[in-house]
Amino acid sequence: HRLDNVAVVSCLNALIVHLMNNNSRQLDLFLNLFLFTLTMFCQEFSSWSLEYSLFPIAVAAAIYILLKLFRKDLETTPHINKKMLIRGLVLLAISAILFFVA
């Protein structure tokens, strides 16, 4: 159960960092590692508590909001690779069908 929580929270945090659309890979790496470390500490403290699963996501969302409010040099929308988006949506549809059929 703990590993599932770490994976889901880390994926959501990585998505939030990606949506920040920072111009610096070092800032992205720092944020991802910081949020992953925070997630690990929270899950080690109490993996069955909902608060400790949502806290790292709330921190990532707060960082996202603060960056969007106070940094005007950031682009508003991240670059989207349409080929990869379509590929991902097709795989998501296939996996959803297999999940609900099984």
PDB file of N, CA and C in Angstrom, residues 93-102:
ATOM      1  N   ALA A  93      -6.960   4.586 -23.186  1.00  0.00           N
ATOM      2  CA  ALA A  93      -8.250   4.013 -23.567  1.00  0.00           C
ATOM      3  C   ALA A  93      -8.187   2.479 -23.569  1.00  0.00           C
ATOM      4  N   ILE A  94      -7.112   1.924 -24.107  1.00  0.00           N
ATOM      5  CA  ILE A  94      -6.962   0.466 -24.120  1.00  0.00           C
ATOM      6  C   ILE A  94      -6.897  -0.079 -22.694  1.00  0.00           C
ATOM      7  N   SER A  95      -6.117   0.576 -21.847  1.00  0.00           N
ATOM      8  CA  SER A  95      -5.994   0.088 -20.472  1.00  0.00           C
ATOM      9  C   SER A  95      -7.304   0.253 -19.709  1.00  0.00           C
ATOM     10  N   ALA A  96      -8.063   1.306 -19.966  1.00  0.00           N
ATOM     11  CA  ALA A  96      -9.352   1.490 -19.302  1.00  0.00           C
ATOM     12  C   ALA A  96     -10.344   0.406 -19.731  1.00  0.00           C
ATOM     13  N   ILE A  97     -10.345   0.080 -21.018  1.00  0.00           N
ATOM     14  CA  ILE A  97     -11.221  -0.986 -21.503  1.00  0.00           C
ATOM     15  C   ILE A  97     -10.863  -2.313 -20.863  1.00  0.00           C
ATOM     16  N   LEU A  98      -9.575  -2.634 -20.831  1.00  0.00           N
ATOM     17  CA  LEU A  98      -9.136  -3.894 -20.224  1.00  0.00           C
ATOM     18  C   LEU A  98      -9.404  -3.918 -18.720  1.00  0.00           C
ATOM     19  N   PHE A  99      -9.309  -2.779 -18.057  1.00  0.00           N
ATOM     20  CA  PHE A  99      -9.563  -2.719 -16.627  1.00  0.00           C
ATOM     21  C   PHE A  99     -11.036  -2.982 -16.321  1.00  0.00           C
ATOM     22  N   PHE A 100     -11.918  -2.387 -17.105  1.00  0.00           N
ATOM     23  CA  PHE A 100     -13.347  -2.557 -16.831  1.00  0.00           C
ATOM     24  C   PHE A 100     -13.899  -3.889 -17.325  1.00  0.00           C
ATOM     25  N   VAL A 101     -13.261  -4.502 -18.337  1.00  0.00           N
ATOM     26  CA  VAL A 101     -13.704  -5.800 -18.834  1.00  0.00           C
ATOM     27  C   VAL A 101     -13.275  -6.916 -17.869  1.00  0.00           C
ATOM     28  N   ALA A 102     -12.069  -6.781 -17.330  1.00  0.00           N
ATOM     29  CA  ALA A 102     -11.522  -7.851 -16.473  1.00  0.00           C
ATOM     30  C   ALA A 102     -12.148  -7.897 -15.124  1.00  0.00           C
TER      31      ALA A 102
END
